[in-house]
């Protein structure tokens, strides 16, 4: 039996078509069940639903054999625990967005950086933000938040945020502008390293099928 860890929402929704291309259908819709373990049309494969930021943990510690995690979540987890125990064989090209710095409209980010000012930055991604600003030689005080980062500059709690941006609509609705792109983000297939050896006969064909599905999807993007 193989266990695949997914998070509800974007990751689940974008992974479903790839699974379907690989001939796999999930038996239930996470929106209409409270179950955390979902069967599939394959007797040897099940899906577990976990928080997005818990996917690397489940795969690392063997609660799942493989999973789908955003590069943001993966790199942040690596910074916290060294990144051992996980293979990352496939960029699935789904749940795409970017990690960026945003400030209130009119706030002079370039000027603050140039003057060597100390900037207060609110983010969920403290490790990635720390690395980014350290590489630029910018002095920052980081404020860890778990959500609604956009609110921090609006309440005067921070000068800037580091957050994921896709359309930019949420920033715009809150009077913020993207002032610097840190990195492009997409979701990755991750595999427990030990399972990849001990369950190679089951895992390798599944990883290959998902790689093919991701390639086919990027060649012919879904409408
Ligand atoms: P939780 O809701 O459990 O706190 P989360 O907010 O990280 O976790 P989602 O919003 O479902 O969960 O995001 C999951 C992943 O989707 C992110 O880690 C990221 O890789 C990707 N993603 C793509 N676009 C966006 C976006 N605009 N905002 C947030 N995440 C995005
Ligand atoms: Mg979210």
PDB file of C-alpha atoms and ligand atoms in Angstrom:
ATOM      1  CA  UNK A   1       0.000   0.000   0.000  1.00  0.00           C
ATOM      2  CA  UNK A   2       1.298   3.454  -0.962  1.00  0.00           C
ATOM      3  CA  UNK A   3       0.204   6.612   0.848  1.00  0.00           C
ATOM      4  CA  UNK A   4       0.164   9.979  -0.957  1.00  0.00           C
ATOM      5  CA  UNK A   5      -0.002  13.154   1.174  1.00  0.00           C
ATOM      6  CA  UNK A   6      -1.887  16.124  -0.287  1.00  0.00           C
ATOM      7  CA  UNK A   7      -3.254  19.340   1.184  1.00  0.00           C
ATOM      8  CA  UNK A   8      -6.802  20.505   0.549  1.00  0.00           C
ATOM      9  CA  UNK A   9      -7.363  23.409  -1.829  1.00  0.00           C
ATOM     10  CA  UNK A  10      -4.914  24.447  -4.542  1.00  0.00           C
ATOM     11  CA  UNK A  11      -2.552  21.481  -4.184  1.00  0.00           C
ATOM     12  CA  UNK A  12      -5.347  18.875  -4.192  1.00  0.00           C
ATOM     13  CA  UNK A  13      -7.220  20.617  -7.020  1.00  0.00           C
ATOM     14  CA  UNK A  14      -4.118  20.898  -9.226  1.00  0.00           C
ATOM     15  CA  UNK A  15      -2.855  17.382  -8.451  1.00  0.00           C
ATOM     16  CA  UNK A  16      -6.173  15.692  -9.318  1.00  0.00           C
ATOM     17  CA  UNK A  17      -5.823  16.196 -13.114  1.00  0.00           C
ATOM     18  CA  UNK A  18      -2.262  14.795 -12.987  1.00  0.00           C
ATOM     19  CA  UNK A  19      -3.470  11.744 -11.092  1.00  0.00           C
ATOM     20  CA  UNK A  20      -6.249  11.337 -13.655  1.00  0.00           C
ATOM     21  CA  UNK A  21      -3.748  11.463 -16.520  1.00  0.00           C
ATOM     22  CA  UNK A  22      -1.895   8.698 -14.662  1.00  0.00           C
ATOM     23  CA  UNK A  23      -5.129   6.649 -14.537  1.00  0.00           C
ATOM     24  CA  UNK A  24      -5.810   7.346 -10.856  1.00  0.00           C
ATOM     25  CA  UNK A  25      -9.096   8.678  -9.493  1.00  0.00           C
ATOM     26  CA  UNK A  26      -9.654   9.664  -5.868  1.00  0.00           C
ATOM     27  CA  UNK A  27     -12.787   8.088  -4.416  1.00  0.00           C
ATOM     28  CA  UNK A  28     -14.063  11.147  -2.514  1.00  0.00           C
ATOM     29  CA  UNK A  29     -14.068  14.936  -2.728  1.00  0.00           C
ATOM     30  CA  UNK A  30     -12.323  16.555   0.286  1.00  0.00           C
ATOM     31  CA  UNK A  31     -14.925  19.347   0.208  1.00  0.00           C
ATOM     32  CA  UNK A  32     -17.765  16.951   0.922  1.00  0.00           C
ATOM     33  CA  UNK A  33     -16.221  14.587   3.452  1.00  0.00           C
ATOM     34  CA  UNK A  34     -14.553  14.942   6.821  1.00  0.00           C
ATOM     35  CA  UNK A  35     -12.446  11.870   6.215  1.00  0.00           C
ATOM     36  CA  UNK A  36      -8.690  12.397   6.243  1.00  0.00           C
ATOM     37  CA  UNK A  37      -7.898   9.157   4.399  1.00  0.00           C
ATOM     38  CA  UNK A  38      -9.347   8.804   0.910  1.00  0.00           C
ATOM     39  CA  UNK A  39      -9.308   5.681  -1.220  1.00  0.00           C
ATOM     40  CA  UNK A  40      -8.508   5.635  -4.911  1.00  0.00           C
ATOM     41  CA  UNK A  41      -9.440   3.369  -7.829  1.00  0.00           C
ATOM     42  CA  UNK A  42      -6.212   1.507  -7.068  1.00  0.00           C
ATOM     43  CA  UNK A  43      -6.331  -0.893  -4.129  1.00  0.00           C
ATOM     44  CA  UNK A  44      -2.630  -0.206  -3.463  1.00  0.00           C
ATOM     45  CA  UNK A  45      -2.880   3.605  -3.260  1.00  0.00           C
ATOM     46  CA  UNK A  46      -4.551   5.933  -0.769  1.00  0.00           C
ATOM     47  CA  UNK A  47      -4.492   9.695  -0.210  1.00  0.00           C
ATOM     48  CA  UNK A  48      -4.074  11.385   3.189  1.00  0.00           C
ATOM     49  CA  UNK A  49      -5.136  15.031   3.655  1.00  0.00           C
ATOM     50  CA  UNK A  50      -2.762  17.141   5.760  1.00  0.00           C
ATOM     51  CA  UNK A  51      -1.921  20.833   6.201  1.00  0.00           C
ATOM     52  CA  UNK A  52       0.201  22.165   3.317  1.00  0.00           C
ATOM     53  CA  UNK A  53       3.132  22.834   5.637  1.00  0.00           C
ATOM     54  CA  UNK A  54       2.865  19.335   7.148  1.00  0.00           C
ATOM     55  CA  UNK A  55       3.322  17.475   3.830  1.00  0.00           C
ATOM     56  CA  UNK A  56       7.176  17.342   4.047  1.00  0.00           C
ATOM     57  CA  UNK A  57       6.910  16.158   7.658  1.00  0.00           C
ATOM     58  CA  UNK A  58       4.540  13.299   6.771  1.00  0.00           C
ATOM     59  CA  UNK A  59       6.782  12.178   3.922  1.00  0.00           C
ATOM     60  CA  UNK A  60      10.026  12.560   5.882  1.00  0.00           C
ATOM     61  CA  UNK A  61       8.796  10.503   8.842  1.00  0.00           C
ATOM     62  CA  UNK A  62       7.042   7.867   6.746  1.00  0.00           C
ATOM     63  CA  UNK A  63       3.436   8.839   7.554  1.00  0.00           C
ATOM     64  CA  UNK A  64       3.203   9.013   3.767  1.00  0.00           C
ATOM     65  CA  UNK A  65       5.455   7.501   1.099  1.00  0.00           C
ATOM     66  CA  UNK A  66       5.107  10.469  -1.214  1.00  0.00           C
ATOM     67  CA  UNK A  67       3.431  13.851  -1.310  1.00  0.00           C
ATOM     68  CA  UNK A  68       2.942  17.110  -3.164  1.00  0.00           C
ATOM     69  CA  UNK A  69       4.371  20.262  -1.568  1.00  0.00           C
ATOM     70  CA  UNK A  70       4.958  23.824  -2.734  1.00  0.00           C
ATOM     71  CA  UNK A  71       8.619  24.788  -3.149  1.00  0.00           C
ATOM     72  CA  UNK A  72       7.958  27.507  -0.548  1.00  0.00           C
ATOM     73  CA  UNK A  73       6.919  24.931   2.053  1.00  0.00           C
ATOM     74  CA  UNK A  74       9.721  22.576   1.059  1.00  0.00           C
ATOM     75  CA  UNK A  75      12.541  25.146   1.274  1.00  0.00           C
ATOM     76  CA  UNK A  76      11.190  26.535   4.535  1.00  0.00           C
ATOM     77  CA  UNK A  77      11.106  22.996   5.978  1.00  0.00           C
ATOM     78  CA  UNK A  78      14.666  22.342   4.695  1.00  0.00           C
ATOM     79  CA  UNK A  79      15.938  25.450   6.449  1.00  0.00           C
ATOM     80  CA  UNK A  80      14.361  24.244   9.681  1.00  0.00           C
ATOM     81  CA  UNK A  81      15.496  20.599   9.590  1.00  0.00           C
ATOM     82  CA  UNK A  82      18.252  20.192   7.012  1.00  0.00           C
ATOM     83  CA  UNK A  83      16.178  18.591   4.267  1.00  0.00           C
ATOM     84  CA  UNK A  84      17.306  14.995   4.820  1.00  0.00           C
ATOM     85  CA  UNK A  85      15.149  11.993   4.005  1.00  0.00           C
ATOM     86  CA  UNK A  86      13.317  13.448   1.021  1.00  0.00           C
ATOM     87  CA  UNK A  87      13.728  12.879  -2.699  1.00  0.00           C
ATOM     88  CA  UNK A  88      12.278  15.600  -4.924  1.00  0.00           C
ATOM     89  CA  UNK A  89      12.192  13.864  -8.284  1.00  0.00           C
ATOM     90  CA  UNK A  90       9.604  15.953 -10.170  1.00  0.00           C
ATOM     91  CA  UNK A  91       8.650  19.617 -10.573  1.00  0.00           C
ATOM     92  CA  UNK A  92       4.935  19.136 -11.204  1.00  0.00           C
ATOM     93  CA  UNK A  93       4.533  22.652 -12.605  1.00  0.00           C
ATOM     94  CA  UNK A  94       1.274  23.172 -10.667  1.00  0.00           C
ATOM     95  CA  UNK A  95       0.162  25.670  -7.998  1.00  0.00           C
ATOM     96  CA  UNK A  96       2.515  28.189  -9.565  1.00  0.00           C
ATOM     97  CA  UNK A  97       3.164  31.538  -7.952  1.00  0.00           C
ATOM     98  CA  UNK A  98       6.144  33.569  -6.763  1.00  0.00           C
ATOM     99  CA  UNK A  99       7.625  34.570  -3.433  1.00  0.00           C
ATOM    100  CA  UNK A 100       7.925  38.343  -3.320  1.00  0.00           C
ATOM    101  CA  UNK A 101       8.508  41.372  -1.141  1.00  0.00           C
ATOM    102  CA  UNK A 102       5.552  43.773  -0.996  1.00  0.00           C
ATOM    103  CA  UNK A 103       5.181  47.179   0.659  1.00  0.00           C
ATOM    104  CA  UNK A 104       2.456  49.789   0.941  1.00  0.00           C
ATOM    105  CA  UNK A 105       2.051  51.821  -2.245  1.00  0.00           C
ATOM    106  CA  UNK A 106       4.444  54.791  -2.109  1.00  0.00           C
ATOM    107  CA  UNK A 107       6.769  53.297   0.500  1.00  0.00           C
ATOM    108  CA  UNK A 108      10.344  53.751  -0.762  1.00  0.00           C
ATOM    109  CA  UNK A 109      11.725  50.204  -0.530  1.00  0.00           C
ATOM    110  CA  UNK A 110      14.678  50.863  -2.865  1.00  0.00           C
ATOM    111  CA  UNK A 111      15.573  53.969  -0.863  1.00  0.00           C
ATOM    112  CA  UNK A 112      15.374  52.143   2.471  1.00  0.00           C
ATOM    113  CA  UNK A 113      17.615  49.376   1.108  1.00  0.00           C
ATOM    114  CA  UNK A 114      20.083  51.905  -0.352  1.00  0.00           C
ATOM    115  CA  UNK A 115      20.309  53.825   2.915  1.00  0.00           C
ATOM    116  CA  UNK A 116      20.925  50.634   4.877  1.00  0.00           C
ATOM    117  CA  UNK A 117      17.818  51.254   6.963  1.00  0.00           C
ATOM    118  CA  UNK A 118      16.532  48.543   9.273  1.00  0.00           C
ATOM    119  CA  UNK A 119      13.308  47.157   7.785  1.00  0.00           C
ATOM    120  CA  UNK A 120      10.609  45.342   9.716  1.00  0.00           C
ATOM    121  CA  UNK A 121       9.236  42.455   7.635  1.00  0.00           C
ATOM    122  CA  UNK A 122       6.232  40.269   8.453  1.00  0.00           C
ATOM    123  CA  UNK A 123       6.101  36.792   6.910  1.00  0.00           C
ATOM    124  CA  UNK A 124       5.237  33.151   7.266  1.00  0.00           C
ATOM    125  CA  UNK A 125       8.558  32.371   5.508  1.00  0.00           C
ATOM    126  CA  UNK A 126      11.075  33.569   8.091  1.00  0.00           C
ATOM    127  CA  UNK A 127      13.912  31.321   6.924  1.00  0.00           C
ATOM    128  CA  UNK A 128      13.552  32.209   3.247  1.00  0.00           C
ATOM    129  CA  UNK A 129      13.128  35.902   4.077  1.00  0.00           C
ATOM    130  CA  UNK A 130      16.184  35.888   6.364  1.00  0.00           C
ATOM    131  CA  UNK A 131      18.326  34.260   3.634  1.00  0.00           C
ATOM    132  CA  UNK A 132      17.071  36.670   0.992  1.00  0.00           C
ATOM    133  CA  UNK A 133      17.766  39.841   2.955  1.00  0.00           C
ATOM    134  CA  UNK A 134      21.076  38.537   4.329  1.00  0.00           C
ATOM    135  CA  UNK A 135      22.284  37.886   0.764  1.00  0.00           C
ATOM    136  CA  UNK A 136      21.403  41.498  -0.117  1.00  0.00           C
ATOM    137  CA  UNK A 137      22.999  42.862   3.038  1.00  0.00           C
ATOM    138  CA  UNK A 138      19.691  44.363   4.163  1.00  0.00           C
ATOM    139  CA  UNK A 139      19.060  44.626   7.898  1.00  0.00           C
ATOM    140  CA  UNK A 140      15.686  43.175   8.826  1.00  0.00           C
ATOM    141  CA  UNK A 141      13.614  42.472  11.889  1.00  0.00           C
ATOM    142  CA  UNK A 142      11.387  39.528  11.038  1.00  0.00           C
ATOM    143  CA  UNK A 143       7.912  39.110  12.483  1.00  0.00           C
ATOM    144  CA  UNK A 144       6.539  35.570  12.117  1.00  0.00           C
ATOM    145  CA  UNK A 145       2.881  35.346  11.058  1.00  0.00           C
ATOM    146  CA  UNK A 146       0.734  32.364  10.061  1.00  0.00           C
ATOM    147  CA  UNK A 147      -1.589  34.120   7.606  1.00  0.00           C
ATOM    148  CA  UNK A 148      -3.121  37.394   6.377  1.00  0.00           C
ATOM    149  CA  UNK A 149       0.352  38.904   5.989  1.00  0.00           C
ATOM    150  CA  UNK A 150      -1.146  41.834   4.015  1.00  0.00           C
ATOM    151  CA  UNK A 151      -2.569  43.222   7.224  1.00  0.00           C
ATOM    152  CA  UNK A 152       0.785  43.787   8.915  1.00  0.00           C
ATOM    153  CA  UNK A 153       1.866  46.915   6.953  1.00  0.00           C
ATOM    154  CA  UNK A 154      -1.688  48.283   7.034  1.00  0.00           C
ATOM    155  CA  UNK A 155      -1.689  48.265  10.824  1.00  0.00           C
ATOM    156  CA  UNK A 156       1.831  49.677  11.129  1.00  0.00           C
ATOM    157  CA  UNK A 157       3.195  46.421  12.499  1.00  0.00           C
ATOM    158  CA  UNK A 158       5.660  46.016   9.610  1.00  0.00           C
ATOM    159  CA  UNK A 159       7.154  48.011   6.722  1.00  0.00           C
ATOM    160  CA  UNK A 160       6.993  45.132   4.280  1.00  0.00           C
ATOM    161  CA  UNK A 161       5.857  41.537   3.853  1.00  0.00           C
ATOM    162  CA  UNK A 162       7.320  38.486   2.168  1.00  0.00           C
ATOM    163  CA  UNK A 163       4.486  36.405   0.751  1.00  0.00           C
ATOM    164  CA  UNK A 164       3.276  34.343  -2.186  1.00  0.00           C
ATOM    165  CA  UNK A 165       1.806  36.284  -5.082  1.00  0.00           C
ATOM    166  CA  UNK A 166      -0.067  34.850  -8.025  1.00  0.00           C
ATOM    167  CA  UNK A 167      -2.425  37.336  -9.683  1.00  0.00           C
ATOM    168  CA  UNK A 168      -1.481  40.187  -7.352  1.00  0.00           C
ATOM    169  CA  UNK A 169      -5.176  40.792  -6.658  1.00  0.00           C
ATOM    170  CA  UNK A 170      -4.904  40.394  -2.883  1.00  0.00           C
ATOM    171  CA  UNK A 171      -1.988  42.839  -2.704  1.00  0.00           C
ATOM    172  CA  UNK A 172      -3.837  45.357  -4.838  1.00  0.00           C
ATOM    173  CA  UNK A 173      -7.014  45.069  -2.784  1.00  0.00           C
ATOM    174  CA  UNK A 174      -4.955  45.995   0.273  1.00  0.00           C
ATOM    175  CA  UNK A 175      -2.976  48.881  -1.230  1.00  0.00           C
ATOM    176  CA  UNK A 176       0.281  46.934  -1.434  1.00  0.00           C
ATOM    177  CA  UNK A 177       2.696  46.645  -4.338  1.00  0.00           C
ATOM    178  CA  UNK A 178       5.143  43.898  -5.239  1.00  0.00           C
ATOM    179  CA  UNK A 179       8.574  45.539  -5.052  1.00  0.00           C
ATOM    180  CA  UNK A 180      10.865  42.531  -5.464  1.00  0.00           C
ATOM    181  CA  UNK A 181      10.498  38.974  -6.735  1.00  0.00           C
ATOM    182  CA  UNK A 182      12.496  36.533  -4.610  1.00  0.00           C
ATOM    183  CA  UNK A 183      11.812  33.269  -6.467  1.00  0.00           C
ATOM    184  CA  UNK A 184       9.362  31.394  -8.655  1.00  0.00           C
ATOM    185  CA  UNK A 185       7.379  28.717  -6.848  1.00  0.00           C
ATOM    186  CA  UNK A 186       5.660  25.545  -8.054  1.00  0.00           C
ATOM    187  CA  UNK A 187       4.638  22.304  -6.402  1.00  0.00           C
ATOM    188  CA  UNK A 188       7.046  19.369  -6.251  1.00  0.00           C
ATOM    189  CA  UNK A 189       6.545  15.649  -5.909  1.00  0.00           C
ATOM    190  CA  UNK A 190       8.458  14.484  -2.841  1.00  0.00           C
ATOM    191  CA  UNK A 191       9.234  10.897  -1.898  1.00  0.00           C
ATOM    192  CA  UNK A 192      10.416   9.263   1.320  1.00  0.00           C
ATOM    193  CA  UNK A 193      13.994   8.235   0.621  1.00  0.00           C
ATOM    194  CA  UNK A 194      13.840   4.911   2.467  1.00  0.00           C
ATOM    195  CA  UNK A 195      10.506   3.978   0.855  1.00  0.00           C
ATOM    196  CA  UNK A 196      11.990   4.768  -2.552  1.00  0.00           C
ATOM    197  CA  UNK A 197      14.387   1.868  -1.973  1.00  0.00           C
ATOM    198  CA  UNK A 198      12.225  -0.574  -0.021  1.00  0.00           C
ATOM    199  CA  UNK A 199       9.091  -0.031  -2.141  1.00  0.00           C
ATOM    200  CA  UNK A 200      10.855   0.721  -5.418  1.00  0.00           C
ATOM    201  CA  UNK A 201       8.686  -1.681  -7.412  1.00  0.00           C
ATOM    202  CA  UNK A 202       5.514   0.244  -6.498  1.00  0.00           C
ATOM    203  CA  UNK A 203       6.927   3.755  -6.194  1.00  0.00           C
ATOM    204  CA  UNK A 204       9.058   4.045  -9.311  1.00  0.00           C
ATOM    205  CA  UNK A 205       6.228   3.462 -11.825  1.00  0.00           C
ATOM    206  CA  UNK A 206       3.997   5.915  -9.939  1.00  0.00           C
ATOM    207  CA  UNK A 207       6.705   8.607  -9.909  1.00  0.00           C
ATOM    208  CA  UNK A 208       7.322   7.997 -13.624  1.00  0.00           C
ATOM    209  CA  UNK A 209       3.580   8.204 -14.387  1.00  0.00           C
ATOM    210  CA  UNK A 210       3.267  11.502 -12.518  1.00  0.00           C
ATOM    211  CA  UNK A 211       6.353  12.872 -14.276  1.00  0.00           C
ATOM    212  CA  UNK A 212       4.810  11.959 -17.645  1.00  0.00           C
ATOM    213  CA  UNK A 213       1.481  13.486 -16.589  1.00  0.00           C
ATOM    214  CA  UNK A 214       3.169  16.744 -15.547  1.00  0.00           C
ATOM    215  CA  UNK A 215       5.061  16.880 -18.856  1.00  0.00           C
ATOM    216  CA  UNK A 216       1.900  16.211 -20.840  1.00  0.00           C
ATOM    217  CA  UNK A 217       0.010  18.853 -18.861  1.00  0.00           C
ATOM    218  CA  UNK A 218       2.698  21.487 -19.439  1.00  0.00           C
ATOM    219  CA  UNK A 219       2.725  20.666 -23.163  1.00  0.00           C
ATOM    220  CA  UNK A 220      -1.080  20.994 -23.315  1.00  0.00           C
ATOM    221  CA  UNK A 221      -2.237  23.170 -20.424  1.00  0.00           C
ATOM    222  CA  UNK A 222      -5.760  22.440 -19.222  1.00  0.00           C
ATOM    223  CA  UNK A 223      -8.328  25.070 -20.231  1.00  0.00           C
TER     224      UNK A 223
HETATM  225  P1  LIG B   1      -2.909  26.475   5.288  1.00  0.00           P
HETATM  226  O1  LIG B   1      -4.106  26.972   4.513  1.00  0.00           O
HETATM  227  O2  LIG B   1      -3.025  25.070   5.784  1.00  0.00           O
HETATM  228  O3  LIG B   1      -2.402  27.446   6.301  1.00  0.00           O
HETATM  229  P2  LIG B   1      -1.489  27.278   2.982  1.00  0.00           P
HETATM  230  O4  LIG B   1      -2.141  28.604   3.073  1.00  0.00           O
HETATM  231  O5  LIG B   1      -0.016  27.246   2.719  1.00  0.00           O
HETATM  232  O6  LIG B   1      -1.730  26.368   4.246  1.00  0.00           O
HETATM  233  P3  LIG B   1      -2.702  26.853   0.445  1.00  0.00           P
HETATM  234  O7  LIG B   1      -3.208  28.236   0.430  1.00  0.00           O
HETATM  235  O8  LIG B   1      -3.572  25.740  -0.038  1.00  0.00           O
HETATM  236  O9  LIG B   1      -2.209  26.408   1.864  1.00  0.00           O
HETATM  237  O10 LIG B   1      -1.371  26.861  -0.408  1.00  0.00           O
HETATM  238  C1  LIG B   1      -0.702  25.678  -0.696  1.00  0.00           C
HETATM  239  C2  LIG B   1       0.408  25.962  -1.669  1.00  0.00           C
HETATM  240  O11 LIG B   1      -0.123  26.482  -2.886  1.00  0.00           O
HETATM  241  C3  LIG B   1       1.424  26.996  -1.222  1.00  0.00           C
HETATM  242  O12 LIG B   1       2.380  26.421  -0.368  1.00  0.00           O
HETATM  243  C4  LIG B   1       2.010  27.437  -2.558  1.00  0.00           C
HETATM  244  O13 LIG B   1       3.046  26.564  -2.935  1.00  0.00           O
HETATM  245  C5  LIG B   1       0.841  27.280  -3.531  1.00  0.00           C
HETATM  246  N1  LIG B   1       0.261  28.574  -3.984  1.00  0.00           N
HETATM  247  C6  LIG B   1       0.093  28.944  -5.270  1.00  0.00           C
HETATM  248  N2  LIG B   1      -0.412  30.160  -5.395  1.00  0.00           N
HETATM  249  C7  LIG B   1      -0.592  30.630  -4.188  1.00  0.00           C
HETATM  250  C8  LIG B   1      -1.083  31.870  -3.672  1.00  0.00           C
HETATM  251  N3  LIG B   1      -1.475  32.861  -4.446  1.00  0.00           N
HETATM  252  N4  LIG B   1      -1.156  32.006  -2.339  1.00  0.00           N
HETATM  253  C9  LIG B   1      -0.778  30.997  -1.550  1.00  0.00           C
HETATM  254  N5  LIG B   1      -0.272  29.815  -1.987  1.00  0.00           N
HETATM  255  C10 LIG B   1      -0.177  29.622  -3.292  1.00  0.00           C
HETATM  256 MG1  LIG B   2      -3.837  29.496   2.354  1.00  0.00          MG
END
